[in-house]
PDB file of C-alpha atoms in Angstrom:
ATOM      1  CA  MET A   1     -31.239 -13.783  60.616  1.00 71.00           C
ATOM      2  CA  ARG A   2     -34.317 -12.172  62.153  1.00 80.00           C
ATOM      3  CA  GLY A   3     -38.012 -13.035  61.897  1.00 79.00           C
ATOM      4  CA  ARG A   4     -40.115  -9.954  61.198  1.00 77.00           C
ATOM      5  CA  ALA A   5     -43.913  -9.965  61.195  1.00 72.00           C
ATOM      6  CA  ALA A   6     -44.645  -7.208  58.688  1.00 72.00           C
ATOM      7  CA  VAL A   7     -47.236  -5.910  58.529  1.00 88.00           C
ATOM      8  CA  ILE A   8     -49.924  -6.899  61.046  1.00 92.00           C
ATOM      9  CA  VAL A   9     -53.111  -4.871  60.594  1.00 93.00           C
ATOM     10  CA  LEU A  10     -53.474  -4.041  64.260  1.00 94.00           C
ATOM     11  CA  SER A  11     -56.812  -2.234  63.842  1.00 93.00           C
ATOM     12  CA  SER A  12     -58.612  -5.505  63.082  1.00 93.00           C
ATOM     13  CA  ASP A  13     -56.477  -7.704  65.319  1.00 94.00           C
ATOM     14  CA  GLY A  14     -56.181  -7.888  69.088  1.00 94.00           C
ATOM     15  CA  PRO A  15     -53.191  -6.441  70.978  1.00 96.00           C
ATOM     16  CA  VAL A  16     -53.160  -9.373  73.406  1.00 96.00           C
ATOM     17  CA  ARG A  17     -53.209 -11.937  70.577  1.00 95.00           C
ATOM     18  CA  VAL A  18     -50.473 -10.038  68.741  1.00 96.00           C
ATOM     19  CA  TYR A  19     -48.378  -9.900  71.901  1.00 96.00           C
ATOM     20  CA  GLU A  20     -48.718 -13.632  72.499  1.00 96.00           C
ATOM     21  CA  ARG A  21     -47.848 -14.557  68.915  1.00 95.00           C
ATOM     22  CA  ILE A  22     -44.743 -12.368  68.811  1.00 95.00           C
ATOM     23  CA  SER A  23     -43.563 -13.242  72.313  1.00 95.00           C
ATOM     24  CA  THR A  24     -43.850 -16.931  71.402  1.00 95.00           C
ATOM     25  CA  LEU A  25     -41.899 -16.384  68.171  1.00 93.00           C
ATOM     26  CA  ASN A  26     -39.286 -14.413  70.083  1.00 94.00           C
ATOM     27  CA  ALA A  27     -38.865 -17.156  72.672  1.00 94.00           C
ATOM     28  CA  LEU A  28     -38.635 -19.923  70.058  1.00 93.00           C
ATOM     29  CA  SER A  29     -36.152 -17.965  67.901  1.00 93.00           C
ATOM     30  CA  GLY A  30     -33.823 -17.023  70.726  1.00 93.00           C
ATOM     31  CA  GLY A  31     -34.705 -13.330  70.709  1.00 93.00           C
ATOM     32  CA  ARG A  32     -34.754 -12.697  66.952  1.00 93.00           C
ATOM     33  CA  ALA A  33     -38.371 -11.605  66.430  1.00 94.00           C
ATOM     34  CA  GLU A  34     -39.485  -8.147  65.285  1.00 94.00           C
ATOM     35  CA  LEU A  35     -42.955  -6.660  64.907  1.00 95.00           C
ATOM     36  CA  THR A  36     -44.377  -4.047  62.554  1.00 95.00           C
ATOM     37  CA  VAL A  37     -48.013  -2.956  62.838  1.00 95.00           C
ATOM     38  CA  GLY A  38     -50.145  -0.670  60.702  1.00 93.00           C
ATOM     39  CA  ARG A  39     -53.593   0.796  60.140  1.00 89.00           C
ATOM     40  CA  GLY A  40     -54.361  -1.263  57.032  1.00 82.00           C
ATOM     41  CA  SER A  41     -54.698   0.239  53.562  1.00 77.00           C
ATOM     42  CA  PHE A  42     -56.858  -2.730  52.533  1.00 82.00           C
ATOM     43  CA  THR A  43     -59.876  -2.936  54.821  1.00 83.00           C
ATOM     44  CA  GLU A  44     -61.383  -6.361  54.052  1.00 86.00           C
ATOM     45  CA  SER A  45     -60.270  -7.672  57.456  1.00 87.00           C
ATOM     46  CA  PHE A  46     -62.427  -5.183  59.379  1.00 88.00           C
ATOM     47  CA  PRO A  47     -65.866  -6.752  58.754  1.00 88.00           C
ATOM     48  CA  LEU A  48     -64.296 -10.209  58.709  1.00 87.00           C
ATOM     49  CA  PHE A  49     -63.258  -9.816  62.353  1.00 88.00           C
ATOM     50  CA  GLY A  50     -66.256  -7.757  63.470  1.00 89.00           C
ATOM     51  CA  CYS A  51     -64.574  -4.331  63.476  1.00 88.00           C
ATOM     52  CA  ASP A  52     -66.562  -1.204  62.638  1.00 91.00           C
ATOM     53  CA  LEU A  53     -64.878   0.464  59.659  1.00 87.00           C
ATOM     54  CA  SER A  54     -66.394   3.819  60.665  1.00 91.00           C
ATOM     55  CA  LYS A  55     -64.045   3.668  63.679  1.00 92.00           C
ATOM     56  CA  TYR A  56     -60.969   3.153  61.480  1.00 90.00           C
ATOM     57  CA  GLU A  57     -58.859   5.855  63.166  1.00 91.00           C
ATOM     58  CA  GLY A  58     -59.994   5.139  66.719  1.00 93.00           C
ATOM     59  CA  LEU A  59     -59.347   1.411  66.443  1.00 95.00           C
ATOM     60  CA  PHE A  60     -55.729   1.919  65.448  1.00 94.00           C
ATOM     61  CA  GLU A  61     -55.032   4.669  67.979  1.00 95.00           C
ATOM     62  CA  GLU A  62     -56.419   2.714  70.930  1.00 96.00           C
ATOM     63  CA  LYS A  63     -55.019  -0.669  69.968  1.00 97.00           C
ATOM     64  CA  LEU A  64     -51.552   0.762  69.320  1.00 97.00           C
ATOM     65  CA  ALA A  65     -51.581   2.541  72.686  1.00 96.00           C
ATOM     66  CA  MET A  66     -52.652  -0.710  74.348  1.00 97.00           C
ATOM     67  CA  LEU A  67     -49.960  -2.712  72.552  1.00 97.00           C
ATOM     68  CA  VAL A  68     -47.296  -0.215  73.634  1.00 97.00           C
ATOM     69  CA  ARG A  69     -48.534  -0.592  77.224  1.00 97.00           C
ATOM     70  CA  LEU A  70     -48.277  -4.387  76.953  1.00 96.00           C
ATOM     71  CA  TRP A  71     -44.818  -4.039  75.393  1.00 96.00           C
ATOM     72  CA  ARG A  72     -43.472  -1.860  78.194  1.00 95.00           C
ATOM     73  CA  GLU A  73     -45.276  -2.785  81.412  1.00 94.00           C
ATOM     74  CA  ARG A  74     -45.606  -6.000  83.427  1.00 92.00           C
ATOM     75  CA  PRO A  75     -48.199  -6.606  84.668  1.00 95.00           C
ATOM     76  CA  ALA A  76     -50.342  -4.455  82.396  1.00 93.00           C
ATOM     77  CA  THR A  77     -53.475  -2.460  83.175  1.00 95.00           C
ATOM     78  CA  TRP A  78     -55.631  -0.942  80.444  1.00 96.00           C
ATOM     79  CA  ASP A  79     -58.988   0.834  80.442  1.00 95.00           C
ATOM     80  CA  GLY A  80     -60.486  -0.118  77.101  1.00 91.00           C
ATOM     81  CA  ASP A  81     -63.136   1.459  74.927  1.00 93.00           C
ATOM     82  CA  LEU A  82     -62.716  -0.220  71.532  1.00 92.00           C
ATOM     83  CA  ALA A  83     -60.486  -2.910  73.052  1.00 92.00           C
ATOM     84  CA  GLN A  84     -60.900  -4.949  76.238  1.00 94.00           C
ATOM     85  CA  SER A  85     -59.877  -3.708  79.682  1.00 95.00           C
ATOM     86  CA  LEU A  86     -57.124  -5.404  81.701  1.00 95.00           C
ATOM     87  CA  ARG A  87     -56.256  -5.287  85.401  1.00 96.00           C
ATOM     88  CA  GLU A  88     -52.735  -6.172  86.514  1.00 95.00           C
ATOM     89  CA  GLN A  89     -52.596  -8.762  83.731  1.00 94.00           C
ATOM     90  CA  GLU A  90     -49.569 -10.979  83.162  1.00 94.00           C
ATOM     91  CA  LEU A  91     -49.099 -12.299  79.616  1.00 94.00           C
ATOM     92  CA  TYR A  92     -47.049 -15.331  78.590  1.00 93.00           C
ATOM     93  CA  PRO A  93     -44.483 -16.006  77.474  1.00 93.00           C
ATOM     94  CA  PRO A  94     -42.855 -12.770  78.661  1.00 93.00           C
ATOM     95  CA  LEU A  95     -41.481 -10.671  75.805  1.00 92.00           C
ATOM     96  CA  ASP A  96     -37.997 -10.820  77.295  1.00 92.00           C
ATOM     97  CA  ALA A  97     -38.033 -14.579  77.892  1.00 89.00           C
ATOM     98  CA  ALA A  98     -35.158 -14.925  75.403  1.00 87.00           C
ATOM     99  CA  GLY A  99     -33.232 -12.028  76.930  1.00 88.00           C
ATOM    100  CA  SER A 100     -34.396  -9.137  74.734  1.00 88.00           C
ATOM    101  CA  VAL A 101     -37.656  -7.367  73.892  1.00 93.00           C
ATOM    102  CA  PRO A 102     -38.518  -7.449  70.166  1.00 93.00           C
ATOM    103  CA  PRO A 103     -38.346  -4.101  68.342  1.00 94.00           C
ATOM    104  CA  LEU A 104     -41.774  -2.580  67.692  1.00 95.00           C
ATOM    105  CA  ALA A 105     -42.373  -0.437  64.596  1.00 96.00           C
ATOM    106  CA  VAL A 106     -45.247   1.346  62.872  1.00 96.00           C
ATOM    107  CA  ALA A 107     -45.714   0.868  59.144  1.00 95.00           C
ATOM    108  CA  VAL A 108     -46.688   3.912  57.068  1.00 95.00           C
ATOM    109  CA  GLY A 109     -47.952   3.868  53.514  1.00 91.00           C
ATOM    110  CA  GLY A 110     -49.457   7.347  53.272  1.00 86.00           C
ATOM    111  CA  SER A 111     -50.704   8.505  56.675  1.00 89.00           C
ATOM    112  CA  PRO A 112     -48.893  11.409  58.377  1.00 94.00           C
ATOM    113  CA  GLN A 113     -50.907  10.583  61.499  1.00 92.00           C
ATOM    114  CA  SER A 114     -49.159   7.210  61.720  1.00 93.00           C
ATOM    115  CA  VAL A 115     -45.773   8.931  61.398  1.00 96.00           C
ATOM    116  CA  VAL A 116     -46.545  11.268  64.282  1.00 96.00           C
ATOM    117  CA  ARG A 117     -47.976   8.430  66.352  1.00 95.00           C
ATOM    118  CA  ALA A 118     -44.804   6.380  65.883  1.00 96.00           C
ATOM    119  CA  ALA A 119     -42.724   9.352  67.001  1.00 97.00           C
ATOM    120  CA  TYR A 120     -45.010  10.050  69.966  1.00 96.00           C
ATOM    121  CA  ASP A 121     -44.575   6.504  71.287  1.00 96.00           C
ATOM    122  CA  ASP A 122     -40.865   6.478  70.347  1.00 96.00           C
ATOM    123  CA  LEU A 123     -41.370   3.493  68.045  1.00 97.00           C
ATOM    124  CA  ASP A 124     -39.400   2.622  64.933  1.00 96.00           C
ATOM    125  CA  LEU A 125     -40.743   3.758  61.536  1.00 97.00           C
ATOM    126  CA  ARG A 126     -41.238   1.450  58.548  1.00 96.00           C
ATOM    127  CA  LEU A 127     -42.120   3.116  55.237  1.00 97.00           C
ATOM    128  CA  ALA A 128     -44.098   0.947  52.806  1.00 95.00           C
ATOM    129  CA  VAL A 129     -42.719   2.042  49.448  1.00 95.00           C
ATOM    130  CA  ILE A 130     -44.873  -0.051  47.117  1.00 92.00           C
ATOM    131  CA  GLY A 131     -45.662   2.502  44.419  1.00 91.00           C
ATOM    132  CA  GLY A 132     -43.864   5.559  43.099  1.00 93.00           C
ATOM    133  CA  ALA A 133     -40.345   6.773  43.778  1.00 95.00           C
ATOM    134  CA  PRO A 134     -38.918   6.142  47.256  1.00 96.00           C
ATOM    135  CA  GLU A 135     -37.906   9.801  47.404  1.00 95.00           C
ATOM    136  CA  ARG A 136     -41.539  10.862  47.687  1.00 95.00           C
ATOM    137  CA  PHE A 137     -41.456   9.479  51.246  1.00 97.00           C
ATOM    138  CA  VAL A 138     -38.734  11.929  52.297  1.00 97.00           C
ATOM    139  CA  PRO A 139     -41.349  14.292  53.852  1.00 97.00           C
ATOM    140  CA  PHE A 140     -42.549  11.421  56.057  1.00 97.00           C
ATOM    141  CA  ALA A 141     -38.999  10.668  57.238  1.00 97.00           C
ATOM    142  CA  ASP A 142     -38.411  14.364  57.929  1.00 97.00           C
ATOM    143  CA  LEU A 143     -41.742  14.639  59.792  1.00 97.00           C
ATOM    144  CA  TYR A 144     -40.781  11.659  61.955  1.00 97.00           C
ATOM    145  CA  ARG A 145     -37.470  13.224  62.941  1.00 97.00           C
ATOM    146  CA  ARG A 146     -39.083  16.610  63.692  1.00 97.00           C
ATOM    147  CA  ALA A 147     -41.819  14.961  65.757  1.00 97.00           C
ATOM    148  CA  GLN A 148     -39.260  12.944  67.703  1.00 96.00           C
ATOM    149  CA  ASP A 149     -37.496  16.199  68.590  1.00 96.00           C
ATOM    150  CA  GLU A 150     -40.749  17.869  69.625  1.00 96.00           C
ATOM    151  CA  PHE A 151     -41.685  14.931  71.836  1.00 96.00           C
ATOM    152  CA  GLY A 152     -38.252  15.005  73.468  1.00 96.00           C
ATOM    153  CA  HIS A 153     -37.048  11.639  72.198  1.00 95.00           C
ATOM    154  CA  ALA A 154     -33.452  10.845  71.281  1.00 90.00           C
ATOM    155  CA  GLN A 155     -32.820  10.369  67.574  1.00 85.00           C
ATOM    156  CA  ASP A 156     -31.895   6.718  67.999  1.00 87.00           C
ATOM    157  CA  SER A 157     -34.969   4.966  66.578  1.00 89.00           C
ATOM    158  CA  SER A 158     -34.811   3.072  63.313  1.00 92.00           C
ATOM    159  CA  ILE A 159     -36.154   4.372  59.995  1.00 96.00           C
ATOM    160  CA  ALA A 160     -36.540   1.621  57.421  1.00 96.00           C
ATOM    161  CA  PHE A 161     -38.416   1.055  54.188  1.00 96.00           C
ATOM    162  CA  HIS A 162     -39.512  -1.972  52.218  1.00 94.00           C
ATOM    163  CA  SER A 163     -40.295  -2.502  48.566  1.00 96.00           C
ATOM    164  CA  PRO A 164     -41.077  -5.471  46.323  1.00 96.00           C
ATOM    165  CA  GLY A 165     -38.504  -6.780  43.894  1.00 98.00           C
ATOM    166  CA  LEU A 166     -36.281  -9.543  42.626  1.00 98.00           C
ATOM    167  CA  VAL A 167     -32.536  -9.885  42.103  1.00 98.00           C
ATOM    168  CA  ALA A 168     -31.155 -11.942  39.216  1.00 98.00           C
ATOM    169  CA  ASP A 169     -27.818 -12.217  37.475  1.00 98.00           C
ATOM    170  CA  THR A 170     -28.858  -9.579  34.903  1.00 98.00           C
ATOM    171  CA  ASP A 171     -31.498  -6.849  34.674  1.00 98.00           C
ATOM    172  CA  GLU A 172     -33.176  -8.698  31.815  1.00 98.00           C
ATOM    173  CA  GLU A 173     -33.410 -12.002  33.713  1.00 98.00           C
ATOM    174  CA  ALA A 174     -34.904 -10.273  36.734  1.00 98.00           C
ATOM    175  CA  ALA A 175     -37.548  -8.456  34.696  1.00 98.00           C
ATOM    176  CA  GLU A 176     -38.579 -11.562  32.765  1.00 98.00           C
ATOM    177  CA  ALA A 177     -38.874 -13.620  35.945  1.00 98.00           C
ATOM    178  CA  PHE A 178     -40.797 -10.960  37.887  1.00 98.00           C
ATOM    179  CA  TYR A 179     -43.150  -9.312  35.399  1.00 98.00           C
ATOM    180  CA  PRO A 180     -45.677 -12.084  34.566  1.00 97.00           C
ATOM    181  CA  GLN A 181     -46.803 -12.701  38.156  1.00 97.00           C
ATOM    182  CA  TYR A 182     -46.565  -9.003  39.016  1.00 97.00           C
ATOM    183  CA  ALA A 183     -48.866  -8.029  36.156  1.00 97.00           C
ATOM    184  CA  ALA A 184     -51.287 -10.879  36.834  1.00 96.00           C
ATOM    185  CA  ASN A 185     -51.577 -10.022  40.539  1.00 95.00           C
ATOM    186  CA  ASN A 186     -51.955  -6.278  39.945  1.00 94.00           C
ATOM    187  CA  ASN A 187     -54.556  -6.756  37.247  1.00 95.00           C
ATOM    188  CA  ARG A 188     -56.583  -9.208  39.335  1.00 94.00           C
ATOM    189  CA  VAL A 189     -56.670  -6.887  42.363  1.00 90.00           C
ATOM    190  CA  GLY A 190     -56.991  -3.824  40.160  1.00 90.00           C
ATOM    191  CA  ALA A 191     -60.098  -5.211  38.481  1.00 91.00           C
ATOM    192  CA  GLU A 192     -61.801  -5.188  41.893  1.00 88.00           C
ATOM    193  CA  ARG A 193     -60.622  -1.684  42.774  1.00 87.00           C
ATOM    194  CA  GLY A 194     -60.781   0.151  39.482  1.00 89.00           C
ATOM    195  CA  TRP A 195     -57.045   0.438  38.932  1.00 88.00           C
ATOM    196  CA  PRO A 196     -55.660   0.883  35.405  1.00 91.00           C
ATOM    197  CA  ARG A 197     -54.190  -2.263  33.911  1.00 93.00           C
ATOM    198  CA  THR A 198     -50.515  -2.945  34.384  1.00 94.00           C
ATOM    199  CA  THR A 199     -48.611  -2.797  31.101  1.00 95.00           C
ATOM    200  CA  ARG A 200     -45.010  -3.626  30.342  1.00 97.00           C
ATOM    201  CA  ALA A 201     -44.302   0.079  29.798  1.00 97.00           C
ATOM    202  CA  ARG A 202     -45.697   0.989  33.228  1.00 95.00           C
ATOM    203  CA  PHE A 203     -43.751  -1.867  34.780  1.00 97.00           C
ATOM    204  CA  ASN A 204     -40.504  -0.698  33.137  1.00 97.00           C
ATOM    205  CA  ASP A 205     -41.094   2.828  34.445  1.00 96.00           C
ATOM    206  CA  GLU A 206     -41.715   1.538  37.979  1.00 97.00           C
ATOM    207  CA  VAL A 207     -38.461  -0.441  37.808  1.00 97.00           C
ATOM    208  CA  ALA A 208     -36.493   2.530  36.493  1.00 96.00           C
ATOM    209  CA  HIS A 209     -38.014   5.290  38.612  1.00 96.00           C
ATOM    210  CA  GLY A 210     -40.458   3.793  41.112  1.00 96.00           C
ATOM    211  CA  ALA A 211     -40.831   1.284  43.907  1.00 97.00           C
ATOM    212  CA  LEU A 212     -39.804  -1.936  42.137  1.00 98.00           C
ATOM    213  CA  PHE A 213     -36.291  -3.105  42.976  1.00 98.00           C
ATOM    214  CA  VAL A 214     -35.887  -5.506  40.059  1.00 98.00           C
ATOM    215  CA  GLY A 215     -32.525  -6.127  38.420  1.00 98.00           C
ATOM    216  CA  SER A 216     -28.980  -7.312  38.803  1.00 98.00           C
ATOM    217  CA  PRO A 217     -27.218  -7.040  42.182  1.00 98.00           C
ATOM    218  CA  GLU A 218     -25.517  -3.863  40.990  1.00 98.00           C
ATOM    219  CA  THR A 219     -28.773  -2.267  39.827  1.00 98.00           C
ATOM    220  CA  VAL A 220     -30.703  -3.126  42.976  1.00 98.00           C
ATOM    221  CA  ALA A 221     -27.821  -2.111  45.253  1.00 98.00           C
ATOM    222  CA  ARG A 222     -27.443   1.304  43.617  1.00 98.00           C
ATOM    223  CA  LYS A 223     -31.168   1.991  43.814  1.00 98.00           C
ATOM    224  CA  ALA A 224     -31.383   0.818  47.434  1.00 98.00           C
ATOM    225  CA  ALA A 225     -28.390   2.895  48.521  1.00 98.00           C
ATOM    226  CA  ASP A 226     -29.745   6.025  46.813  1.00 98.00           C
ATOM    227  CA  ALA A 227     -33.121   5.562  48.525  1.00 97.00           C
ATOM    228  CA  MET A 228     -31.568   4.923  51.943  1.00 98.00           C
ATOM    229  CA  LEU A 229     -29.470   8.066  51.662  1.00 98.00           C
ATOM    230  CA  ALA A 230     -32.426  10.177  50.516  1.00 97.00           C
ATOM    231  CA  LEU A 231     -34.636   8.925  53.365  1.00 97.00           C
ATOM    232  CA  GLY A 232     -31.935   8.801  56.010  1.00 97.00           C
ATOM    233  CA  ALA A 233     -32.924   5.159  56.498  1.00 97.00           C
ATOM    234  CA  ASP A 234     -30.768   2.591  58.251  1.00 96.00           C
ATOM    235  CA  THR A 235     -32.528  -0.511  56.871  1.00 95.00           C
ATOM    236  CA  PHE A 236     -33.984  -1.679  53.569  1.00 96.00           C
ATOM    237  CA  ASP A 237     -36.181  -4.768  53.317  1.00 94.00           C
ATOM    238  CA  LEU A 238     -36.630  -6.334  49.894  1.00 96.00           C
ATOM    239  CA  LYS A 239     -39.938  -8.178  49.683  1.00 95.00           C
ATOM    240  CA  ILE A 240     -39.301 -11.260  47.538  1.00 96.00           C
ATOM    241  CA  GLY A 241     -42.515 -13.058  46.656  1.00 94.00           C
ATOM    242  CA  LEU A 242     -42.921 -13.142  42.881  1.00 96.00           C
ATOM    243  CA  GLY A 243     -41.223 -15.305  40.287  1.00 96.00           C
ATOM    244  CA  SER A 244     -40.570 -19.014  40.282  1.00 97.00           C
ATOM    245  CA  GLN A 245     -39.253 -20.713  43.397  1.00 97.00           C
ATOM    246  CA  GLU A 246     -35.894 -21.088  41.675  1.00 98.00           C
ATOM    247  CA  ALA A 247     -35.816 -17.382  40.834  1.00 98.00           C
ATOM    248  CA  GLN A 248     -36.736 -16.406  44.388  1.00 98.00           C
ATOM    249  CA  LEU A 249     -34.075 -18.647  45.927  1.00 98.00           C
ATOM    250  CA  ARG A 250     -31.479 -17.221  43.542  1.00 98.00           C
ATOM    251  CA  SER A 251     -32.655 -13.733  44.469  1.00 98.00           C
ATOM    252  CA  ILE A 252     -32.117 -14.387  48.176  1.00 97.00           C
ATOM    253  CA  GLU A 253     -28.635 -15.712  47.427  1.00 98.00           C
ATOM    254  CA  LEU A 254     -27.650 -12.736  45.266  1.00 98.00           C
ATOM    255  CA  LEU A 255     -29.134 -10.261  47.711  1.00 97.00           C
ATOM    256  CA  GLY A 256     -27.119 -11.629  50.607  1.00 96.00           C
ATOM    257  CA  ILE A 257     -23.848 -12.393  48.857  1.00 97.00           C
ATOM    258  CA  ARG A 258     -23.564  -9.522  46.367  1.00 98.00           C
ATOM    259  CA  ALA A 259     -26.182  -6.784  46.680  1.00 98.00           C
ATOM    260  CA  ALA A 260     -26.224  -6.227  50.452  1.00 97.00           C
ATOM    261  CA  PRO A 261     -22.442  -5.759  50.785  1.00 98.00           C
ATOM    262  CA  MET A 262     -22.538  -3.251  47.924  1.00 98.00           C
ATOM    263  CA  VAL A 263     -25.336  -1.288  49.598  1.00 98.00           C
ATOM    264  CA  ARG A 264     -23.387  -1.086  52.861  1.00 97.00           C
ATOM    265  CA  GLU A 265     -20.270   0.069  51.025  1.00 98.00           C
ATOM    266  CA  MET A 266     -22.148   2.710  49.003  1.00 98.00           C
ATOM    267  CA  VAL A 267     -23.885   4.089  52.102  1.00 97.00           C
ATOM    268  CA  ASP A 268     -20.650   4.131  54.124  1.00 96.00           C
ATOM    269  CA  ASP A 269     -18.783   5.886  51.312  1.00 96.00           C
ATOM    270  CA  ALA A 270     -21.446   8.585  51.139  1.00 93.00           C
ATOM    271  CA  ALA A 271     -21.466   9.176  54.899  1.00 79.00           C
TER     272      ALA A 271
END
């Protein structure tokens, strides 16, 4: 079992603070931490932490470059513009205190620039498939592989994607457990952002054809395997956070015991 911090909005955070949090987690967990960072599709954190939203692109570019420097060099030196400068700085605990450096990935929800930046720095790619069909992210996966080639990197970095969902014993049980909180959350946030209201018909369409992985182990496994094959992904993360505690615990159990082995078998058979 690994502990993944996904996703930290790096643009409104500090690379040094992020480093220290993840290196501490990695040391405490015996080398099982992972980190995913992104630009931030929701921007409320920018004014909250004193970041100028007009510098949205520059903040991410500089802070990611600085984080990569911290990840790969000891001691680290950095000439900062939107972030602080460092001179031969040691940070603690060391990332490799537990014997291995945590994987570092860039999350992408809709920005080709983030895809290219991940390839440029030879970082792993994490696709945030939270609306619409997973297959619509195929151009991003293809762009990442082309950019890796152009930058002269080996094609050995990880491509993964994550989506929300819930696994239950039947499709009907999963939908009934997931939908009430899903609709309530979407409609609350949507009221602030001008989104159309979530209806049961729209929910059913998102389950059948979109980003929601809600259903029996067989249903979720088939959908996950199809998406992994389309994207050329090696990892799928199911975000379980809606439904009762009992439903979520059952979902974790079914995902590990039944769905995950089926996904591996389906992907291996198609290889």
